Structure formats: structure tokens, C-alpha cells
N, CA and C of each residue as an Amber inpcrd file, in Angstrom:
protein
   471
  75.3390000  85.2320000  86.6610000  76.7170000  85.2100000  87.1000000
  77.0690000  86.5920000  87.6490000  77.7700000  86.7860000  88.4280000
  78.0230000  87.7950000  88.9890000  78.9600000  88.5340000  88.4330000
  79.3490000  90.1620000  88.9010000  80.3970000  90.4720000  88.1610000
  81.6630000  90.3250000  89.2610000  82.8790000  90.7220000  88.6690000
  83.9900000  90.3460000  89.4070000  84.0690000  91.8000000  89.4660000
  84.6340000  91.6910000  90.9280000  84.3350000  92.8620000  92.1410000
  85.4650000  93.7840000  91.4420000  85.6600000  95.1790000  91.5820000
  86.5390000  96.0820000  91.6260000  87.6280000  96.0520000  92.4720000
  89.2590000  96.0360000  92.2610000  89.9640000  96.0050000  93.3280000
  90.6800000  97.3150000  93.6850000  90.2280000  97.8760000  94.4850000
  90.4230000  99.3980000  94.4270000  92.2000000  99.4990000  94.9760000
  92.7920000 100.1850000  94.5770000  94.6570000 100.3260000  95.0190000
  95.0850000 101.7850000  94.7770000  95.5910000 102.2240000  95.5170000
  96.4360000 103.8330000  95.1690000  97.4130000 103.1880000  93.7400000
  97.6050000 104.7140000  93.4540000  97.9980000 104.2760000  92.0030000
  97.4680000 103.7580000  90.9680000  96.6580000 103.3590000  90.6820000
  96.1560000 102.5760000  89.9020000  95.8320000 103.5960000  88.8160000
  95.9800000 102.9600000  87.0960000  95.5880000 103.6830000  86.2700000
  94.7230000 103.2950000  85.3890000  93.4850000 103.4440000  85.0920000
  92.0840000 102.9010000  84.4740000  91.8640000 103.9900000  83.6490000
  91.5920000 102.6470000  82.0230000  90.7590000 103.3330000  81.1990000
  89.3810000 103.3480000  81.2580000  88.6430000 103.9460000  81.6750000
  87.0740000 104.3530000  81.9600000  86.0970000 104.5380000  80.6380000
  85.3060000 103.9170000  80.4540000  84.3770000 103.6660000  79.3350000
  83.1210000 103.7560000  79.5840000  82.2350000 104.6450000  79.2140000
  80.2330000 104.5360000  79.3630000  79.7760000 105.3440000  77.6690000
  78.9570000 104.3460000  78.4380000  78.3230000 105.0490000  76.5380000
  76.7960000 105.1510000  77.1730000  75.5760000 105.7370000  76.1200000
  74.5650000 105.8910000  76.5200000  73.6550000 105.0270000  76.3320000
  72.7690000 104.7780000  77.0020000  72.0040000 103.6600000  77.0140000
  70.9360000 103.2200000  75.8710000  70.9780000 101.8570000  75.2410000
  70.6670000 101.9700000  73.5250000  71.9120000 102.4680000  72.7280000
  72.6240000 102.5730000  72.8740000  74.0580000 103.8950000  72.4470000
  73.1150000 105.4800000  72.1430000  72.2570000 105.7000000  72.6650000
  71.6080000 106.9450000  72.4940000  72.8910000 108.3090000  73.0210000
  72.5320000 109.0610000  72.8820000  73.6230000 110.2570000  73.1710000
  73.6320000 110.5670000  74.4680000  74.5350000 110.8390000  74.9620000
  74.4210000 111.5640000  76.2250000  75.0620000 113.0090000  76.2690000
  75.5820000 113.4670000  75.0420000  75.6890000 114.8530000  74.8510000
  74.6450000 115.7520000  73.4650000  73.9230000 116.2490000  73.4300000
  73.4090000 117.2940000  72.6930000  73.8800000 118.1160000  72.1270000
  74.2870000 119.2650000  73.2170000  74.9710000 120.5430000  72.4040000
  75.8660000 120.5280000  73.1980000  76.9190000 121.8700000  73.3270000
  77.6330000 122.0930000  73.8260000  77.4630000 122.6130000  75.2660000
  76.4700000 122.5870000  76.2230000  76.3540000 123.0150000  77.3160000
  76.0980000 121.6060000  77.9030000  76.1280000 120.4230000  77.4780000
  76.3280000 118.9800000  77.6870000  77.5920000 118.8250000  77.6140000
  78.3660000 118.9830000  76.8650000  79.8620000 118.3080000  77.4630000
  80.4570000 119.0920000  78.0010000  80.2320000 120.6180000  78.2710000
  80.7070000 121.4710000  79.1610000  80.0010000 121.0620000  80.2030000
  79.1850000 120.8000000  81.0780000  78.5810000 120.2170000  82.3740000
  79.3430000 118.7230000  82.6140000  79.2530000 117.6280000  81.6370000
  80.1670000 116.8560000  81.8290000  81.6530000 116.9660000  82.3450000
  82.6290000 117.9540000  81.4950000  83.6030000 118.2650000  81.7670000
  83.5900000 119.3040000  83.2690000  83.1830000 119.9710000  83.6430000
  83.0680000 120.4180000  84.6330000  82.9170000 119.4890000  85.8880000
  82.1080000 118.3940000  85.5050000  82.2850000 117.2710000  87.0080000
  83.0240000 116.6560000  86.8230000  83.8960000 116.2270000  86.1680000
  85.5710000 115.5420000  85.7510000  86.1490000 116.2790000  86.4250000
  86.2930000 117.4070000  86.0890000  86.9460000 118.9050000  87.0460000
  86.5990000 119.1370000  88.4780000  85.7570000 118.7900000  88.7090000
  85.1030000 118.7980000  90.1470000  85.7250000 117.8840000  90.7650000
  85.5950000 116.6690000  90.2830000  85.6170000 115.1300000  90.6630000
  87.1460000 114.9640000  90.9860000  88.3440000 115.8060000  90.0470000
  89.6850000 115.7140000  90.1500000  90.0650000 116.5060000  91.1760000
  89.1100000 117.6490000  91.5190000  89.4380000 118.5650000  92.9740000
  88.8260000 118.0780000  94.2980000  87.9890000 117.1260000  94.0250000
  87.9150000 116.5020000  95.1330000  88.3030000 115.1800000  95.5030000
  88.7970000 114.5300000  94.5090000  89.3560000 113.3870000  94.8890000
  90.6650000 112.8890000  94.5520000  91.6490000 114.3450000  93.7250000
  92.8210000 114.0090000  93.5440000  93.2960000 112.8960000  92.4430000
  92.0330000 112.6390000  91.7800000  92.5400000 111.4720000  90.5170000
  93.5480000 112.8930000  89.8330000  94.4240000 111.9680000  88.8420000
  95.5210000 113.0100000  87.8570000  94.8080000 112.4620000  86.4400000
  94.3700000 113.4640000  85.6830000  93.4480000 112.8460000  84.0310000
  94.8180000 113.2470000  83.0830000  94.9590000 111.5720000  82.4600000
  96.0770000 111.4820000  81.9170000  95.7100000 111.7490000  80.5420000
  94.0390000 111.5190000  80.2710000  93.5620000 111.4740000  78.8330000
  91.9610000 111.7430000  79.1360000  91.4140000 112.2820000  77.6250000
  89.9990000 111.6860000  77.7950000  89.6540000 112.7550000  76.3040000
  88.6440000 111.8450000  76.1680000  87.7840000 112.2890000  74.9730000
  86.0170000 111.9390000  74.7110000  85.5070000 112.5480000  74.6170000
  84.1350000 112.8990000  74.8070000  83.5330000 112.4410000  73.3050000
  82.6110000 111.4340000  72.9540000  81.7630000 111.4370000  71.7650000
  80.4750000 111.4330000  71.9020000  79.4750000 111.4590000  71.2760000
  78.3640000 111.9950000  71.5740000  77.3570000 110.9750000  72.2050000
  77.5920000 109.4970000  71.9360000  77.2020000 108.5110000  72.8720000
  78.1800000 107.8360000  73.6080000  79.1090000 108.0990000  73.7100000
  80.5860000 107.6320000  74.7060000  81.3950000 107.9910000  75.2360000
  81.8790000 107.8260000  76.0740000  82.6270000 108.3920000  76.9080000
  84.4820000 107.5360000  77.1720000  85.4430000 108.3220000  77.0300000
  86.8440000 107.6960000  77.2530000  87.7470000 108.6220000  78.0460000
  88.4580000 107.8320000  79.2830000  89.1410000 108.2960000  80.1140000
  90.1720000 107.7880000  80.6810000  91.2620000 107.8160000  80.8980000
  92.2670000 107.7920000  81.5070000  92.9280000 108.3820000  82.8270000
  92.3600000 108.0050000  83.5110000  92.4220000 108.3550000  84.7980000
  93.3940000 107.4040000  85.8050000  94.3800000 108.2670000  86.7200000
  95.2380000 107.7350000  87.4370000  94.5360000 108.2400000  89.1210000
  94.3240000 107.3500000  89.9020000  93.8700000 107.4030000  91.1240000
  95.4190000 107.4500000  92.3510000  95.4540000 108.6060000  92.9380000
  96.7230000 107.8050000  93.9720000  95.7830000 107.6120000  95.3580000
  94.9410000 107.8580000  95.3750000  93.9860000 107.0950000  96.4970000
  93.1450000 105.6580000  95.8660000  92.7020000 105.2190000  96.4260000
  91.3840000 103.7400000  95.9030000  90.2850000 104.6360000  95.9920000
  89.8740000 105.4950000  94.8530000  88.4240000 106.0680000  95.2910000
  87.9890000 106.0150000  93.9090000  88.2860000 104.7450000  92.8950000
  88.1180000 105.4490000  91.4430000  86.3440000 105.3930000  91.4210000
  85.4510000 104.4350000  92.2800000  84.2900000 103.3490000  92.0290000
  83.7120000 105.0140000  92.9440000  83.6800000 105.2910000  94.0380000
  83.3150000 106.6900000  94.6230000  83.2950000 107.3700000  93.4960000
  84.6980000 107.7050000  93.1460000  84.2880000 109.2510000  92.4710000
  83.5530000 109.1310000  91.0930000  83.5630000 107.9110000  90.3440000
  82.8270000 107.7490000  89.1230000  80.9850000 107.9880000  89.5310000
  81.2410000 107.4660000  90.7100000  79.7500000 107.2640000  91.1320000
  79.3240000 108.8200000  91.2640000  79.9290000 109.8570000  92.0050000
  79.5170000 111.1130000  92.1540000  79.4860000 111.8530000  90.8910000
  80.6160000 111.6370000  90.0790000  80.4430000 112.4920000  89.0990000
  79.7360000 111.8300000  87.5850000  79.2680000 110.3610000  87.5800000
  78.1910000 109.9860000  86.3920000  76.9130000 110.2460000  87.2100000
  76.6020000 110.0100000  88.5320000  75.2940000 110.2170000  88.6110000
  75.0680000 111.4520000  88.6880000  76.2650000 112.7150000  89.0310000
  75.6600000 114.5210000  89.1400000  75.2250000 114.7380000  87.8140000
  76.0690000 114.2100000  86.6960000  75.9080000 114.2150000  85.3180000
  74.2520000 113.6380000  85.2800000  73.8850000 112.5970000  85.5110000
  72.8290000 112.1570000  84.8760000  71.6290000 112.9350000  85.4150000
  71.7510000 112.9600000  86.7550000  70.8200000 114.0170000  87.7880000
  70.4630000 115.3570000  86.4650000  71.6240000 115.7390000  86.6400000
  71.6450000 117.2770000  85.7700000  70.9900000 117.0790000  84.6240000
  71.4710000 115.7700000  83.4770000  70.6980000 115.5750000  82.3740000
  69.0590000 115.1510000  82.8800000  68.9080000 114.9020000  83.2010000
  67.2680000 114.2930000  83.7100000  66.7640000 115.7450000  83.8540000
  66.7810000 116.0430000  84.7570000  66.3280000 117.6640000  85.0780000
  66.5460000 118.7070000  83.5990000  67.0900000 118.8160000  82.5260000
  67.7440000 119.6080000  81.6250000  66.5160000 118.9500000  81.0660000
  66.7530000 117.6410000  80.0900000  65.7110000 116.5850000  79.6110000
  64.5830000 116.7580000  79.4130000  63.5420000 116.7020000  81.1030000
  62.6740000 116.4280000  81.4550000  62.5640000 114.8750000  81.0170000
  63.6260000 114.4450000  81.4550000  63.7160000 112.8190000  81.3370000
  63.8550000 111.5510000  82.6500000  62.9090000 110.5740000  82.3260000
  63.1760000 109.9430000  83.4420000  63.6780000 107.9690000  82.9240000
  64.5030000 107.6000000  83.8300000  65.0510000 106.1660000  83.5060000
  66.8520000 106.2160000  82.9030000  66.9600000 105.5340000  82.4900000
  68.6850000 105.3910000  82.7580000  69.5350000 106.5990000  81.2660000
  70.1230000 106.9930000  82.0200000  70.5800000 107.4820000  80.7690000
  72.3620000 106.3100000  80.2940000  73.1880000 105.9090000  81.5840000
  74.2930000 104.9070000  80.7570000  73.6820000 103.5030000  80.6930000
  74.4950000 103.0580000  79.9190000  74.0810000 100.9810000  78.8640000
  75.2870000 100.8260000  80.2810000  74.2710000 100.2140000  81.5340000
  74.7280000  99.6620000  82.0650000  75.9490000 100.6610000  83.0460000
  76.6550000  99.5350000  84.2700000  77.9760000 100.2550000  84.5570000
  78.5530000 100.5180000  83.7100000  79.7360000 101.7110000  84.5710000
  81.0940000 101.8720000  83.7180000  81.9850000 100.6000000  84.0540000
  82.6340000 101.0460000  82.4840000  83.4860000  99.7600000  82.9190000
  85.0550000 100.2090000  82.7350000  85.6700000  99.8110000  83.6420000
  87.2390000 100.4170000  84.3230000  88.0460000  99.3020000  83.7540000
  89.0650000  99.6050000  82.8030000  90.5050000  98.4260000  82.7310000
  91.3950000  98.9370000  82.9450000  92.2260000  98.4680000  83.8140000
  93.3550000  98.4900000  84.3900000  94.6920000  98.4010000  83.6880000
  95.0440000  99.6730000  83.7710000  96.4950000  99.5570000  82.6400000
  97.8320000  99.3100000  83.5000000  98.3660000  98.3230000  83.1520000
  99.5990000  98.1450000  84.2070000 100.7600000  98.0670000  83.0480000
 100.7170000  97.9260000  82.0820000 102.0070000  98.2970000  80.8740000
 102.0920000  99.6370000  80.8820000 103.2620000 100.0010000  81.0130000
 103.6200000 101.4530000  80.6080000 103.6590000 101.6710000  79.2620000
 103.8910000 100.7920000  78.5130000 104.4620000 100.8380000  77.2570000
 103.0060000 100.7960000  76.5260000 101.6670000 100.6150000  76.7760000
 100.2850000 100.4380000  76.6530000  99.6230000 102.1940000  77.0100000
 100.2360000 102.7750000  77.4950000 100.0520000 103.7160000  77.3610000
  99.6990000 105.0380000  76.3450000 101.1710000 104.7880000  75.2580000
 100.7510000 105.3360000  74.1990000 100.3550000 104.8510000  73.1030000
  99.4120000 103.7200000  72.9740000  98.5730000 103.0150000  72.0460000
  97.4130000 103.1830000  72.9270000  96.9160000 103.1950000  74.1240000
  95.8620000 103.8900000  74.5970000  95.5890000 105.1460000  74.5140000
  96.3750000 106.0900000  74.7290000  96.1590000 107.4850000  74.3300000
  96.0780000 107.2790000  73.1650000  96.6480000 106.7750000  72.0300000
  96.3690000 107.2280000  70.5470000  94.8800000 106.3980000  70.0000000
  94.6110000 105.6910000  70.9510000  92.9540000 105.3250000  70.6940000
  91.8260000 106.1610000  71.3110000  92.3110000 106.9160000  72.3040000
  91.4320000 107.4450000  72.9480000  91.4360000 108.6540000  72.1850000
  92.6820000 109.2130000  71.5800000  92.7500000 110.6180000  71.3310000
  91.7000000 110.3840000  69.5230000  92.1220000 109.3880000  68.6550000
  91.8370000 109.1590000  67.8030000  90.1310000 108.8060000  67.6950000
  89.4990000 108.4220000  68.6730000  88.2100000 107.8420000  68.2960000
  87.4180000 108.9050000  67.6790000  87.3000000 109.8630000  67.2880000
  86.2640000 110.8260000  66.7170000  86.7110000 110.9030000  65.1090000
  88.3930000 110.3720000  65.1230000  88.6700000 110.6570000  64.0010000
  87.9750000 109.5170000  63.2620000  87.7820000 108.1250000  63.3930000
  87.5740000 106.6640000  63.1770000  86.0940000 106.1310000  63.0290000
  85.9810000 105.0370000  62.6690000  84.4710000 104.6100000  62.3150000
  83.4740000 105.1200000  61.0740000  82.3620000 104.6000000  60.6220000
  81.7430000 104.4550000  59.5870000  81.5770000 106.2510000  59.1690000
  81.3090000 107.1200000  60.2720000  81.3530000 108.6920000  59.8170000
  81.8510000 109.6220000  60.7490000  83.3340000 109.2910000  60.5500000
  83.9710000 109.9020000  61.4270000  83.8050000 111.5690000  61.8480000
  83.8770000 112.0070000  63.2130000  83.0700000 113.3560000  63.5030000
  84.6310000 114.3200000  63.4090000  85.3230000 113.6920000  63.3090000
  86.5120000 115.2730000  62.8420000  87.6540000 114.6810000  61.9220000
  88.1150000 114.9990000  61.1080000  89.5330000 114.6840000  60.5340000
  90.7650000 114.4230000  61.1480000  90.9670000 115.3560000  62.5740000
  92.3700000 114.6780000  63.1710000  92.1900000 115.0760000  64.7080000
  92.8580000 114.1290000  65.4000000  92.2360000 114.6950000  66.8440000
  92.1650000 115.9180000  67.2840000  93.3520000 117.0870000  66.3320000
  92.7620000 118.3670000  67.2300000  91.8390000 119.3640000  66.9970000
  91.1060000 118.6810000  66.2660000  90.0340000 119.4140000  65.5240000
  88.6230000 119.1620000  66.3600000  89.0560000 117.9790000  67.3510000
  87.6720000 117.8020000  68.1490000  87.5420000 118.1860000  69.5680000
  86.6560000 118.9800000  69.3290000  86.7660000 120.1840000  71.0480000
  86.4430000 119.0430000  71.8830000  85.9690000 118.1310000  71.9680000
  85.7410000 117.5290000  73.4260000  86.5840000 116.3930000  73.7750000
  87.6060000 116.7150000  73.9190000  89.2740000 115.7290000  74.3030000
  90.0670000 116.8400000  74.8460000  90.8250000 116.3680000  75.2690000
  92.4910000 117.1350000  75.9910000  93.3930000 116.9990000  74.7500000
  93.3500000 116.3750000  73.7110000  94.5160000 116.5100000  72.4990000
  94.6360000 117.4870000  72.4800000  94.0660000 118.9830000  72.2730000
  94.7600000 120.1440000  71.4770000  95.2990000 121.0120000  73.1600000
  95.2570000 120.4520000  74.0630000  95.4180000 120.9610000  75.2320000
  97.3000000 120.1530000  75.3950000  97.4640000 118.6120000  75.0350000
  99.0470000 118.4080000  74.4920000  99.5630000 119.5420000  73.5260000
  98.6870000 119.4460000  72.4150000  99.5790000 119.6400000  71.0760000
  99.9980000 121.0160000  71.3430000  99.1500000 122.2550000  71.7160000
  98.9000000 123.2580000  71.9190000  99.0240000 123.9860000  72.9740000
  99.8650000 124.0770000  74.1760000  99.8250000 124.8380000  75.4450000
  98.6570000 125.9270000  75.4380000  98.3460000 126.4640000  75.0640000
  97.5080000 127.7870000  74.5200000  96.0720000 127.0590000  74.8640000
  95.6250000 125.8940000  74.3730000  94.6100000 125.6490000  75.2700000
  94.4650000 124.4180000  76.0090000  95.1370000 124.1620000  76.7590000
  95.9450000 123.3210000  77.8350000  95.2480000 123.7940000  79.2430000
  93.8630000 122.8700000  79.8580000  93.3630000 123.3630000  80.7550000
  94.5970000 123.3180000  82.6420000  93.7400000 124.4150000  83.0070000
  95.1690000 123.8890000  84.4070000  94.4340000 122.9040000  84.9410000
  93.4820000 121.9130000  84.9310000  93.6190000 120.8110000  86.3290000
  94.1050000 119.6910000  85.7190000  94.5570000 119.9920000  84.2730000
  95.1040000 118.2160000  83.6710000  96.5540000 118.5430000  83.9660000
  97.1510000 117.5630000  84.0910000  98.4860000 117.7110000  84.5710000
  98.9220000 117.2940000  83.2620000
């Protein structure tokens, strides 16, 4: 069966999901989700998405991304495959590093908003061994960049 096509629209606001393939990791240490985060950063200066959210776990990935162009399926494509390029080469690894596409849902409730952010911000806190006690304790999210102006990067709006 096929999949049902992407409908690309300005405006549009998608929660973005990849995890690693097997759920294996796709971050290591910290010069892995700093290279990750850096093509998010790239990806927002060249294609003008606005990152409303996101949080980084060590086999998954969560994002909130608002497009005011239709380029969300482009720019995911440039900035998961620079990512994987980079991990392969780092590695010395060859074959897939994401379980499959990403997969994009479309948030059209406003009011869905902040029960999405509080899942996205929350996932590190949650599950069988949770990796921090409260979201701002986990460096790889934008939470302590809300809670905190002080480390509040400039390309998130």
C-alpha cells in the first residue's frame, strides 16, 4: 500500500518525529547533538522554518516546526541526510541510520499546542528510565531556553 503523499502549504505547523533505526541511537556524546542541532540551525537559515519546540533523545528525535513556505519534505531531507552523511563518516558506518521516514503531523488546533509542547518538552523526563527529572535539566531541548532567557538560543523565536 502506498503512503499518503505529503501536502506541502505555507504555514503549516508539523510535529516531526525520527528515531534510529532498530531504535539504536543516533546521538553518542555530545558532539552528536551539537552537529544535529547545528543543521536545525542551518536548515532554519536557509529555509525560514520558525522552531516552535524540539527535544533531542538519544534514539529520537521531536520537533515542532512552523514552515511559512511548503519546503518542510526539502528541508528535512537536507538536514537528516547532512546529519546522517556526517554520522557515517564520524562512525565509519555504512546503511541506514533512521527506522524508516520521518514522519510529519500536522497540528491545526491551537489549543493542541500546549499539550504538544508539554509532551515534547517532557519526554526525557518519562518512560521505564527516565534520562532527567524535569525538562530543564535536559540539555538537548529548547525548555531551559523558555524558562530561562540566559540560555535562550537567537534563531528560536
Amino acid at each position: 500500500m502506498p503512503r499518503p503523499p505529503r501536502i506541502p502549504f505555507s504555514g503549516a505547523n508539523d510535529h516531526v518525529v525520527t528515531r534510529g533505526d532498530g531504535r539504536r541511537k543516533l546521538f553518542h556524546d555530545e558532539g552528536h547533538y551539537e552537529r544535529f542541532t547545528k543543521g536545525l540551525k542551518d536548515e532554519v537559515q536557509r529555509s525560514g522554518w520558525i522552531v516552535l519546540a524540539y527535544c533531542w533523545m538519544p534514539n529520537q528525535i521531536h520537533a515542532l516546526i512552523q514552515t511559512p513556505e511548503p519546503n518542510l519534505a526539502k528541508g528535512m531531507q537536507h538536514w537528516l541526510s547532512g546529519y546522517a552523511n556526517w554520522y557515517a563518516k564520524r562512525k565509519r558506518r555504512t546503511g541506514h541510520l533512521y527506522q524508516g521516514r520521518y514522519k510529519a503531523f500536522l497540528v491545526e488546533d491551537a489549543g493542541y499546542y500546549w499539550t504538544l509542547s508539554r509532551y515534547i518538552h517532557l519526554n526525557p523526563c518519562n518512560g521505564g528510565k527516565p534520562l532527567a527529572q524535569d525538562p530543564e535539566s535536559w540539555p538537548h531541548s529548547i525548555f531551559a531556553g523558555y524558562a530561562r532567557k540566559s540560555k535562550h538560543v537567537d534563531w528560536i523565536e
